[in-house]
Structure formats: C-alpha cells, structure tokens
PDB file of C-alpha atoms and ligand atoms in Angstrom:
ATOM      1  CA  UNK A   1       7.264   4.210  11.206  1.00 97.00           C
ATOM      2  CA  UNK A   2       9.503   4.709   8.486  1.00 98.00           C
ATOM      3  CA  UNK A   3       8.815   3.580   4.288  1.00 98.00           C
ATOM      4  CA  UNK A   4      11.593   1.989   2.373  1.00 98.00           C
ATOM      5  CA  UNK A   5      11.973   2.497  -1.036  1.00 98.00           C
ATOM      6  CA  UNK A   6      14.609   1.117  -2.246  1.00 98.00           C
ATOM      7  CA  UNK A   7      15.508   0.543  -6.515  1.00 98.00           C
ATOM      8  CA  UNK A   8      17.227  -2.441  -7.244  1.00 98.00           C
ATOM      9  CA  UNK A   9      18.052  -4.259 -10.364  1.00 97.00           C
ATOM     10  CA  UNK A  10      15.775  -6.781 -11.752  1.00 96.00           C
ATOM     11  CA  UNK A  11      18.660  -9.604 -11.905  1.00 96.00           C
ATOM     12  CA  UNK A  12      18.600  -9.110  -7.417  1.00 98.00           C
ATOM     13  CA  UNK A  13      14.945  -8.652  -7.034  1.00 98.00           C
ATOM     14  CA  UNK A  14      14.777 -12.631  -6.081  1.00 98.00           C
ATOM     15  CA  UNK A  15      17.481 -12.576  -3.782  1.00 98.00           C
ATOM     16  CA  UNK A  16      16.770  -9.438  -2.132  1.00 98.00           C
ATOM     17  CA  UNK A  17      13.067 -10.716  -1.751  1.00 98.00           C
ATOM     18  CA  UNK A  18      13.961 -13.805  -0.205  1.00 98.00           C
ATOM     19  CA  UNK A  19      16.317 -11.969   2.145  1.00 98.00           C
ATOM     20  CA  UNK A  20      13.202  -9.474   3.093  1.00 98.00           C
ATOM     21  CA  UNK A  21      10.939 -12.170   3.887  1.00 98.00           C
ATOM     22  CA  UNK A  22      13.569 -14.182   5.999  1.00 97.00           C
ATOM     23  CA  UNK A  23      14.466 -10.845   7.711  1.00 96.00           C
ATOM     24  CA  UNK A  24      10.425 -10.964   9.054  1.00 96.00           C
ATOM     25  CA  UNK A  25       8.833  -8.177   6.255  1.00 96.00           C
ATOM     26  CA  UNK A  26       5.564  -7.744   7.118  1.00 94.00           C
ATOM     27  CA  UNK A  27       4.662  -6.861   3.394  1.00 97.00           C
ATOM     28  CA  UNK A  28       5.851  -5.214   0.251  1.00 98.00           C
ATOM     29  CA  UNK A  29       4.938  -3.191  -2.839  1.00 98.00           C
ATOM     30  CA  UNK A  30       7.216  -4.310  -5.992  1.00 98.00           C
ATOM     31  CA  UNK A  31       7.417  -2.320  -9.037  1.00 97.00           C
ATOM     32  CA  UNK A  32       8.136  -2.399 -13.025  1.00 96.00           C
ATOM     33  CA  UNK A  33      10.129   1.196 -13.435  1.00 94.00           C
ATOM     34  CA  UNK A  34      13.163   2.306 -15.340  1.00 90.00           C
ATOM     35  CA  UNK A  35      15.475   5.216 -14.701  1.00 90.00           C
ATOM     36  CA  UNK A  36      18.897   6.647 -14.756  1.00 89.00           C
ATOM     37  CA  UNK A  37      21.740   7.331 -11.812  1.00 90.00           C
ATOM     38  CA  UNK A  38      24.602   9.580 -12.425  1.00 87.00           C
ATOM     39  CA  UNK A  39      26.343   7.624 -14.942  1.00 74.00           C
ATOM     40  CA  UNK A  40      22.862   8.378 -16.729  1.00 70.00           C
ATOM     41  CA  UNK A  41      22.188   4.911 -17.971  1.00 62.00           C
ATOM     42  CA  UNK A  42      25.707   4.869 -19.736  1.00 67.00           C
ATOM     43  CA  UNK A  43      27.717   2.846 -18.209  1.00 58.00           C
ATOM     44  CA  UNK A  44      25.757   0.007 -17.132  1.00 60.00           C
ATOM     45  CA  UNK A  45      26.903  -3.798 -17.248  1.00 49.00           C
ATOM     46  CA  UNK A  46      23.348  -4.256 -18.397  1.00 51.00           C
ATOM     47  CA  UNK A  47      22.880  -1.430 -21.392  1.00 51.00           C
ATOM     48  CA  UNK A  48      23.458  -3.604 -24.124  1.00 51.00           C
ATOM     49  CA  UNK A  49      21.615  -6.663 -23.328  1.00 53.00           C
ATOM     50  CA  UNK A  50      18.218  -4.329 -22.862  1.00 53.00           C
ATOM     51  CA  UNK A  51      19.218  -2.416 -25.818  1.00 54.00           C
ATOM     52  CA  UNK A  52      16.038  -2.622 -28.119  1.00 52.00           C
ATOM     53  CA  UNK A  53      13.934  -4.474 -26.132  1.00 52.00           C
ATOM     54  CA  UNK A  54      12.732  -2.623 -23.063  1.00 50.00           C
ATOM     55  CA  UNK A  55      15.154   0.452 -22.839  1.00 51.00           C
ATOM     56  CA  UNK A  56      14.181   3.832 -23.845  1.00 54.00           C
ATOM     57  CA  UNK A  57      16.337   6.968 -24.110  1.00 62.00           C
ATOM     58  CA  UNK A  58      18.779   6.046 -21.610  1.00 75.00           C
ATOM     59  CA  UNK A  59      16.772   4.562 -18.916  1.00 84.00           C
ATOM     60  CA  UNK A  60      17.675   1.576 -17.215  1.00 88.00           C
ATOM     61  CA  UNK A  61      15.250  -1.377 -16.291  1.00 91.00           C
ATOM     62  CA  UNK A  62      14.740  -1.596 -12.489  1.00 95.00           C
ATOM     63  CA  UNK A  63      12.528  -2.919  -9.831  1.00 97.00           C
ATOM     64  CA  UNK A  64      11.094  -0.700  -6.971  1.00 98.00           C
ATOM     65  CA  UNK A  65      10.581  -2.144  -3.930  1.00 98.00           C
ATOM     66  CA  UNK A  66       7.999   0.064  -1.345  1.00 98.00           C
ATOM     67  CA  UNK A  67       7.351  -1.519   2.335  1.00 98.00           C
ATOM     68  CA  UNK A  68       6.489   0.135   5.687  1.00 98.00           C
ATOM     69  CA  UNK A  69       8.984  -0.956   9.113  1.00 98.00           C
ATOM     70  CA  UNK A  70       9.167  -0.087  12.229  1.00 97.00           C
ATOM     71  CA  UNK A  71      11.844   3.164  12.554  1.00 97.00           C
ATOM     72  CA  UNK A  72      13.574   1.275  15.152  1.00 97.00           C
ATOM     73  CA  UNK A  73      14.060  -1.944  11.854  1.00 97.00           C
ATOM     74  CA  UNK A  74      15.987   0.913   9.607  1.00 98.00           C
ATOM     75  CA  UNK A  75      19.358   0.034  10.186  1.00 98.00           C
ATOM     76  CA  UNK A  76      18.896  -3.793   9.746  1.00 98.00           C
ATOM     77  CA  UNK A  77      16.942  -3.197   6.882  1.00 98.00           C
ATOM     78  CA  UNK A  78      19.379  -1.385   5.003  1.00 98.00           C
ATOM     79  CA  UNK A  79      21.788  -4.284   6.005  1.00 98.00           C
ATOM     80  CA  UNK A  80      19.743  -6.785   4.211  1.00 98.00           C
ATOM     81  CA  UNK A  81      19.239  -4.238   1.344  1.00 98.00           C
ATOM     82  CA  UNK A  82      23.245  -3.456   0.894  1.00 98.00           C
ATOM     83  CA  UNK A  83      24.176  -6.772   1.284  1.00 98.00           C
ATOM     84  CA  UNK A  84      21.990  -8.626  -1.392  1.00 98.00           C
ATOM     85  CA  UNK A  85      21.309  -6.208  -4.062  1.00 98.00           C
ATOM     86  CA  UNK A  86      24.881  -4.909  -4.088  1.00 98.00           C
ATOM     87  CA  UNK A  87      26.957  -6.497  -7.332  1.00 96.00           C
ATOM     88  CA  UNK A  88      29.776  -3.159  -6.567  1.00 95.00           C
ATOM     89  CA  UNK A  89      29.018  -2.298 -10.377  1.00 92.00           C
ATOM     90  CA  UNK A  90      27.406   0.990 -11.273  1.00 91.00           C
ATOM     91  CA  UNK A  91      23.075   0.640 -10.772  1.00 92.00           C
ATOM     92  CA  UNK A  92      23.053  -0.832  -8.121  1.00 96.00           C
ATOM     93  CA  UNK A  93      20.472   0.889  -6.908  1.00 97.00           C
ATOM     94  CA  UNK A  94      19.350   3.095  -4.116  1.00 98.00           C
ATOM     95  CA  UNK A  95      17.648   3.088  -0.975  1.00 98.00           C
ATOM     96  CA  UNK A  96      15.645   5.950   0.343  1.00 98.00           C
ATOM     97  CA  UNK A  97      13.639   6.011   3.931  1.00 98.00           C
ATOM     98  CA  UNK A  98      11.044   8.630   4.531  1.00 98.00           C
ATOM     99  CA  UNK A  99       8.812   9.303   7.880  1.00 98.00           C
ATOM    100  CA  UNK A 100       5.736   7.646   7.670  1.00 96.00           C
ATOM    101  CA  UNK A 101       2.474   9.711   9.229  1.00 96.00           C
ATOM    102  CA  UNK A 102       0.348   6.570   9.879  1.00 95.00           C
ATOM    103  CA  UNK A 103      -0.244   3.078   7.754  1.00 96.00           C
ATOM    104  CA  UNK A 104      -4.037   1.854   8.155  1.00 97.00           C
ATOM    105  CA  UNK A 105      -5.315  -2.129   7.272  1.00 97.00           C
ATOM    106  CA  UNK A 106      -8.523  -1.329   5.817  1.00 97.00           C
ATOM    107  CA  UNK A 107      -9.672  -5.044   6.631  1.00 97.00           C
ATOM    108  CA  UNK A 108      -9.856  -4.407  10.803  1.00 97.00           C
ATOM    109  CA  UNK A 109      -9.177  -0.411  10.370  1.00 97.00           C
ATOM    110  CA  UNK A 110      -5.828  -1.064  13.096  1.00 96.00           C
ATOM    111  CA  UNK A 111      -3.656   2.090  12.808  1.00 96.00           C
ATOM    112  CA  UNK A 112       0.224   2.168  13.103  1.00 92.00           C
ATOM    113  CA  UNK A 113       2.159  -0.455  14.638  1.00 91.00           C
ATOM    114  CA  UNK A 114      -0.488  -2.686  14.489  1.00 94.00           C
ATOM    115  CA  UNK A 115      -0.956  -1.730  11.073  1.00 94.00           C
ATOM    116  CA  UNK A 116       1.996  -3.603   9.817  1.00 94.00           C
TER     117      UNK A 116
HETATM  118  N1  ATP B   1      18.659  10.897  -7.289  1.00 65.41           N
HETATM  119  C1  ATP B   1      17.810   9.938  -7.669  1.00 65.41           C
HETATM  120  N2  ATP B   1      16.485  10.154  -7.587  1.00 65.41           N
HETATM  121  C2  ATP B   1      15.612   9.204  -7.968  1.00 65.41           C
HETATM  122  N3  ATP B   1      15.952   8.001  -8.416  1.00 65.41           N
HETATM  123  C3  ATP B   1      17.262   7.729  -8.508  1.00 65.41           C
HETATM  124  C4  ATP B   1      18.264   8.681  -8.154  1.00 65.41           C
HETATM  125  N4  ATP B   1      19.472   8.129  -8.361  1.00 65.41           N
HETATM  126  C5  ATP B   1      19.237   6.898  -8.818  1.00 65.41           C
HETATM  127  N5  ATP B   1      17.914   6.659  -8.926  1.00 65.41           N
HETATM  128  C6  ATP B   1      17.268   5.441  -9.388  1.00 65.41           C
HETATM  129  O1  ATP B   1      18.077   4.344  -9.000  1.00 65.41           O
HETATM  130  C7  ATP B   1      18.482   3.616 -10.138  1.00 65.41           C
HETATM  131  C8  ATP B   1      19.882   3.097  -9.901  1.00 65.41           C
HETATM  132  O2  ATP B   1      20.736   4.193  -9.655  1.00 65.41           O
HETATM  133  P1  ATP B   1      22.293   3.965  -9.625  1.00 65.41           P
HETATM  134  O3  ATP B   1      22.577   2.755  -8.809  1.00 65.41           O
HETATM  135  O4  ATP B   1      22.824   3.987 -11.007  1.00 65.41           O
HETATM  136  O5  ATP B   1      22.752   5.268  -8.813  1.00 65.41           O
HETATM  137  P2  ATP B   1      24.134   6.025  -8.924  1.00 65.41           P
HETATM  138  O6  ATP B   1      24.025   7.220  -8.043  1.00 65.41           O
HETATM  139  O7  ATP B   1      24.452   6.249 -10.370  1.00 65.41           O
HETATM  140  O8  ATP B   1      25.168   5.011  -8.255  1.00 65.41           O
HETATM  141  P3  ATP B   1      26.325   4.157  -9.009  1.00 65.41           P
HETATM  142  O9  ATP B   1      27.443   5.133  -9.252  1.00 65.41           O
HETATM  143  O10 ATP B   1      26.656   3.074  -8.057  1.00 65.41           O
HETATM  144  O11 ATP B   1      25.718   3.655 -10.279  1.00 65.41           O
HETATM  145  C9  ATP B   1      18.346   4.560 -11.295  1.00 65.41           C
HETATM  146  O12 ATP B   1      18.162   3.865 -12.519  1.00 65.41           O
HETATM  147  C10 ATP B   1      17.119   5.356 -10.900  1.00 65.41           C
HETATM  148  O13 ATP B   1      15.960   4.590 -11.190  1.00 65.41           O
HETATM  149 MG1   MG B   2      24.626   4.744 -11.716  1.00 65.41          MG
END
C-alpha cells in the first residue's frame, strides 16, 4: 500500500475530487495548509488576489489531499492527479507517494487491503 499526498490549489480541489471519487477512491483526508515552491510564493497567478486576506509571509493558500491506494493504483492515480489539478502555471502543486506499513478500520479492526 502506498499514501498519496498530493498539494493542490484550492481553485482544483473540486475537480480533482470529483475525478478521485469517479476514479473508485476508497477515502480521503483534505486539508487547509499554505506553503511555498521554488518560486517561493512569488510568482503565483494567485498572490495578489490572497494578498491581505489569508496569505502570510509568502505562503501560498493550498489544499492537501492524504488517501491510502493500493501500490499497484500509483500510476493511474497520478494520472488523475496531473491531469485535473494541472493549470501549467507555477503552484500547481505536488504529488508525493510514500510506502505505507499497514492501514487499520478501527470499526471491524480489518488490516491492509481490506483496510481500504
Ligand atoms: N519540496 C517541497 N516540500 C514540501 N512541500 C512542497 C515542496 N515543494 C512544493 N511544496 C508544496 O506544494 C505547493 C505548490 O508547490 P509548487 O507547485 O509551487 O512547486 P514548484 O516546485 O515551485 O513547481 P512550479 O515551478 O510548477 O511552481 C507549495 O505551496 C508547497 O505547499
Ligand atoms: Mg512554484
């Protein structure tokens, strides 16, 4: 099992959602964060319209999406990522996959695969 996180910006979080759940997600974890990428917040399209309301220092308003696949569902996932948060402007986003030791529901205690 593998965990996705993957940073996108808020104005793709809808589409990229709706592509996750049509793609068969069994789940996800979505998160309020800001941060910077190497242009360090500089550059981006959307700077100036979260100037003095939510932007600190640089830091860029964007969503974090967690969720758990199968490490066989990697590559497709990263499809559906790509193709719906991409705008080809700088922030983007990013997607990182990690190994995943074990995922447990607490409801039935199932480990693993059946886990998801
Ligand atoms: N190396 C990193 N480690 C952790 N988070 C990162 C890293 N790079 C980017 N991020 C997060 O992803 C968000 C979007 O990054 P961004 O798309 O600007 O990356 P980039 O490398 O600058 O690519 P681009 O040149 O396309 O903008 C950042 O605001 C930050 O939250
Ligand atoms: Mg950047």
């Amino acid at each position: 099992m593998k965990r996705i996180e993957a940073i996108v910006r808020p104005s793709r979080l809808g589409a990229v959602l709706q592509a996750l759940a049509k793609w068969g997600v069994s789940g996800i974890t979505v998160t309020e964060t800001v941060g910077f990428g190497q242009q360090q917040g500089h550059s981006e399209v959307y700077t100036e319209i979260y100037k003095g309301t939510e932007q600190v220092a640089g830091l860029v308003p964007k969503r974090q999406l967690t969720f758990y696949v199968l490490a066989e569902q990697v590559d497709e996932v990263i499809q559906c990522l790509c193709e719906t948060a991409r705008t080809g402007k700088p922030g983007d986003g990013k997607i990182a996959v990690s190994d995943l030791e074990t995922v447990v529901r607490i409801r039935t205690g199932e480990k693993g695969r059946k886990s998801l």
